[in-house]
Coordinates of C-alpha atoms in Angstrom, one line a residue:
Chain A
X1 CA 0.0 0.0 0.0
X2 CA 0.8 3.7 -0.1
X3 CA 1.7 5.5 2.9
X4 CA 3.1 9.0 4.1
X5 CA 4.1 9.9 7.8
X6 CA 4.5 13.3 9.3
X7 CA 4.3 13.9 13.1
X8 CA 0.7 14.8 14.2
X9 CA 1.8 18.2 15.9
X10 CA 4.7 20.1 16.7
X11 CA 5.4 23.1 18.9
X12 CA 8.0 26.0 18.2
X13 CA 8.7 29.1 19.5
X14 CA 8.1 32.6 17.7
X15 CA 11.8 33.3 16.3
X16 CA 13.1 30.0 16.1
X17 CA 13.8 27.0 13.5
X18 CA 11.4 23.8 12.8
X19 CA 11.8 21.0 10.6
X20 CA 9.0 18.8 9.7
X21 CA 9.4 15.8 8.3
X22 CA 8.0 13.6 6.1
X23 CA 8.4 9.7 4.9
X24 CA 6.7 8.4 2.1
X25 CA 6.2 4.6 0.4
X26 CA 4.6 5.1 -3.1
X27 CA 3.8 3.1 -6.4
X28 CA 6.4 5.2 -8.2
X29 CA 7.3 9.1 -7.5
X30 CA 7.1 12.2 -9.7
X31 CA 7.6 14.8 -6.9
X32 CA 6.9 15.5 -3.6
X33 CA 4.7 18.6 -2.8
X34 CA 4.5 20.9 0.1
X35 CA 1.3 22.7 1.1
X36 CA 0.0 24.7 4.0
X37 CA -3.4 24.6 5.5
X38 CA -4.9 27.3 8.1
X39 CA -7.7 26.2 9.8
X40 CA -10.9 26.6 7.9
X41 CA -9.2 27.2 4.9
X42 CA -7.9 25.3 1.6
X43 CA -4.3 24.2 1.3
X44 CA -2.4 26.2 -0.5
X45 CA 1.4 25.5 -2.6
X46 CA 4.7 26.3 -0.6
X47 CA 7.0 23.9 -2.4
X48 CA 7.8 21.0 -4.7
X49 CA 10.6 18.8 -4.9
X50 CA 11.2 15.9 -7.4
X51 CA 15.2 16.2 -7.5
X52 CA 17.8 15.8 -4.6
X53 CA 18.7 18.1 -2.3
X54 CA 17.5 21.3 -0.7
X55 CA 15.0 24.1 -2.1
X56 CA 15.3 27.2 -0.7
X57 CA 12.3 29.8 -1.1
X58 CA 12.5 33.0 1.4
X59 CA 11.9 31.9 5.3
X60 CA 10.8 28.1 3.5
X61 CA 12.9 25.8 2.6
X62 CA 12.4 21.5 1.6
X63 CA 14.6 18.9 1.1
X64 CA 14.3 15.6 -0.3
X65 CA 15.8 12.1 -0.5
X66 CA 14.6 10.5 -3.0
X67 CA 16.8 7.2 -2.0
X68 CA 15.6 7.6 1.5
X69 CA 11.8 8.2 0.8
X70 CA 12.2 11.1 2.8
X71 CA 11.8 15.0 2.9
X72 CA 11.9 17.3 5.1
X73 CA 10.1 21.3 5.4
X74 CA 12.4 24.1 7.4
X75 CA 10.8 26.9 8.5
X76 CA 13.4 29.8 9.7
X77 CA 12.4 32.7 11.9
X78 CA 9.1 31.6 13.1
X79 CA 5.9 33.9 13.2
X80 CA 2.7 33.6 14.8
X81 CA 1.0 33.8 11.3
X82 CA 2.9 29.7 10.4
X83 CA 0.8 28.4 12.9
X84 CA -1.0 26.0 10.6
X85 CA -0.5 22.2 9.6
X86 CA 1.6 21.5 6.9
X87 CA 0.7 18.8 4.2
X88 CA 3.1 16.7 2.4
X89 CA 1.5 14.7 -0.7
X90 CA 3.8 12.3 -3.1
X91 CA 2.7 12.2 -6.8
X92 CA 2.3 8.3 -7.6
X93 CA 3.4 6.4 -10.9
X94 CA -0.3 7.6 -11.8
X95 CA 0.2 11.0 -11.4
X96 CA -2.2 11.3 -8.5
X97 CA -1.3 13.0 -5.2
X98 CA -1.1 10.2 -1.8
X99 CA -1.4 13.2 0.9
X100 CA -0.3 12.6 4.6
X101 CA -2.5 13.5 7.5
X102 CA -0.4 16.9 8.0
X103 CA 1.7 18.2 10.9
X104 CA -0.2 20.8 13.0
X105 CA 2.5 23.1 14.1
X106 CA 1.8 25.5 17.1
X107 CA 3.6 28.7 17.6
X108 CA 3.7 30.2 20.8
X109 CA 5.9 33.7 22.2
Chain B
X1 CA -8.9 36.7 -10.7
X2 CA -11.6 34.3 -8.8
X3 CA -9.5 31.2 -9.0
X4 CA -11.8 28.4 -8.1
X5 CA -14.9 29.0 -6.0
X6 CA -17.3 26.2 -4.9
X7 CA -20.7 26.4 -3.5
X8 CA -22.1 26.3 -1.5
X9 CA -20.1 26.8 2.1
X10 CA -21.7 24.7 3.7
X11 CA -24.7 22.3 3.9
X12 CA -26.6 20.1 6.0
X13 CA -28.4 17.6 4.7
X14 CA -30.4 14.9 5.4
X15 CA -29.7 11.3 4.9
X16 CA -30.9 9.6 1.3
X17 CA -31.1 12.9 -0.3
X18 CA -29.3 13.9 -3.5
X19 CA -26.8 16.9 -3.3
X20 CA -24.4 18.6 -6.4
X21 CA -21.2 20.5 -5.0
X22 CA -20.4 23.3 -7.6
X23 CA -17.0 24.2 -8.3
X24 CA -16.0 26.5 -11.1
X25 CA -12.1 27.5 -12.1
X26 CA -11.6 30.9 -14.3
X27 CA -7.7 30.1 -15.0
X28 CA -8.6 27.6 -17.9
X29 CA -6.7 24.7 -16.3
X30 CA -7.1 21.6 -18.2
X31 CA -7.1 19.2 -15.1
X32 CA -9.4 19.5 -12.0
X33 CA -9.9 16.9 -9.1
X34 CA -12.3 16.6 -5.9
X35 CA -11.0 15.8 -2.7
X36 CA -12.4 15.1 1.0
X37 CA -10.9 15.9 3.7
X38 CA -11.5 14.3 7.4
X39 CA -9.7 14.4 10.3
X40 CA -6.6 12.6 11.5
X41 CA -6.4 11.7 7.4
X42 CA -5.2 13.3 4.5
X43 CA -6.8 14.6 1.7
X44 CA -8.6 11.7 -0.6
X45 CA -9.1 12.0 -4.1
X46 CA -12.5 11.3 -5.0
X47 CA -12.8 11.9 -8.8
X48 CA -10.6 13.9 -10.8
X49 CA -10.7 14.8 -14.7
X50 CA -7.3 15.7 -17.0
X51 CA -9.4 17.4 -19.4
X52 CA -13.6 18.9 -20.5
X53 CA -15.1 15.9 -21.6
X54 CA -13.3 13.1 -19.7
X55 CA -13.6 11.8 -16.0
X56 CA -11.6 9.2 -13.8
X57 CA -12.1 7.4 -10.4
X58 CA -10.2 8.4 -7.2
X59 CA -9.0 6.9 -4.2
X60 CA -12.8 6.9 -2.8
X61 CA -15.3 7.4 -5.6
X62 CA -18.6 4.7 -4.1
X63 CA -21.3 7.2 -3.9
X64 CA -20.0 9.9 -5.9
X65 CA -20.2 11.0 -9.5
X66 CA -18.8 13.9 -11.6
X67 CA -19.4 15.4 -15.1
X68 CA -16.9 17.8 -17.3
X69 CA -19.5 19.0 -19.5
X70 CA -16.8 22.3 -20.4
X71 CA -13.1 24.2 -19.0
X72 CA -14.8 25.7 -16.4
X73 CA -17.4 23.4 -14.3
X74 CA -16.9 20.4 -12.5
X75 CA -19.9 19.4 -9.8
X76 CA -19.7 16.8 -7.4
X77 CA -22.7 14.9 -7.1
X78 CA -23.9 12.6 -4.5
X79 CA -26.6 10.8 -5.2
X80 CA -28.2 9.4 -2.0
X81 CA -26.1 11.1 1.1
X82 CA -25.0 8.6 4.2
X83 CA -24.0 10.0 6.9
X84 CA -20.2 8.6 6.3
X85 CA -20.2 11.4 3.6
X86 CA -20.1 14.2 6.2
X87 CA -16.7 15.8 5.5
X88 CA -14.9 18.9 3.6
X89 CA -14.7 18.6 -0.2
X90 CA -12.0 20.3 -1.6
X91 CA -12.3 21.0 -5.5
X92 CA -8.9 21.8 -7.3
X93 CA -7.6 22.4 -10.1
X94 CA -4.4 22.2 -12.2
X95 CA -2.7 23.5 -15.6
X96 CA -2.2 19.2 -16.4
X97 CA -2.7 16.6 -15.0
X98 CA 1.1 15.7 -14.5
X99 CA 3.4 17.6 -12.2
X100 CA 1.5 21.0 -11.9
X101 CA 0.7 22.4 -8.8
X102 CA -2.8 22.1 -7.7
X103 CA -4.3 24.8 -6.3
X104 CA -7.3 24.7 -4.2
X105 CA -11.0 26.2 -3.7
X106 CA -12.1 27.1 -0.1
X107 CA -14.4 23.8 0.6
X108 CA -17.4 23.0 1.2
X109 CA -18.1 21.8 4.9
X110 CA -21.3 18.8 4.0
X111 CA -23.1 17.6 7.5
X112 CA -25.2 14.3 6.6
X113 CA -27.6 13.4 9.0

């Protein structure tokens, strides 16, 4: 079967560094996608991955292992506002999206 | 730009009764997917569709159906509601159906009873 795991919740301080991980076991990969979901709302895109190494976009930044089946988001300088979860989501040999359950990260002062 | 919208917010509605979900894109994406969401799981993939005029079964179709009648318009139907079906829908949209980013309407928040 096809499975992602990410921690359930995380807690982090205003200021500082998190990493979220994320291990995956897919029929096939074409990428590995980062999204972020306030509560209430609809997820929307921070980053996508489908080569090697790190990805660095402002405060955001993802990694991936493609050998490892494993990724990982970093968010630098924390701010109240990235309290939210954080979805990954593999695209399969068929092109669709497996999500995991998301990481619901807490930020406190 | 819109994006996608869907409609309505939300809905309560009662068991064994018939229900579309309305979701409509204005970026002229070719591919366009529902989702549900529930909690402690990810996102699901219901029924998707890589282009107007063609359809394909999700991860959890049973009790759904869809139509892509043009570009725009995809609706969710459900034909007889259980109360299982009580979840967020997500519609969402793509340029492709490959590697494109999907990008997301707000939801629609469906309480079966």
């Amino acid at each position: 079967g096809q499975n992602i795991d990410q921690p359930t919740e995380m807690t982090a301080t205003e200021g500082a560094i998190v990493q979220i991980n994320c291990t995956y076991q897919t029929s096939g990969f074409n990428g590995l996608f980062w999204y972020q979901q306030h509560a209430g709302e609809a997820p929307t895109f921070l980053s996508y991955n489908v080569l090697d190494g790190l990805e660095e976009k402002g405060r955001f930044s993802s990694f991936l292992s493609r050998s490892k089946g494993y990724s990982y988001l970093l968010l630098k300088e924390l701010q109240m506002k990235d309290s939210a979860s954080y979805l990954c989501a593999v695209l399969d040999s068929n092109y669709q999206l497996i999500w995991g359950a998301g990481t619901k990260l807490i930020i406190k002062p | 730009t819109a994006g996608i919208t869907q409609a309505p917010t939300s809905q309560i509605l009662a068991a064994g009764r018939s229900m579309t979900l309305r979701c409509t894109q204005d970026m002229r994406h070719n591919a366009m997917y529902w989702y549900r969401q529930d909690l402690g799981l990810g996102l699901r993939l219901i029924h998707y569709s890589n282009t107007a005029g063609t359809t394909g079964k999700g991860e959890v179709p049973d009790g759904y159906s869809v139509s892509r009648a043009n570009t725009d318009d995809f609706p969710l139907t459900l034909a007889s509601a259980v109360p299982s079906q009580t979840s967020v829908y997500f519609c969402a949209s793509s340029r492709s159906g490959s590697t494109d980013t999907q990008y997301f309407g707000p939801g629609t928040r469906l309480t079966v009873l």
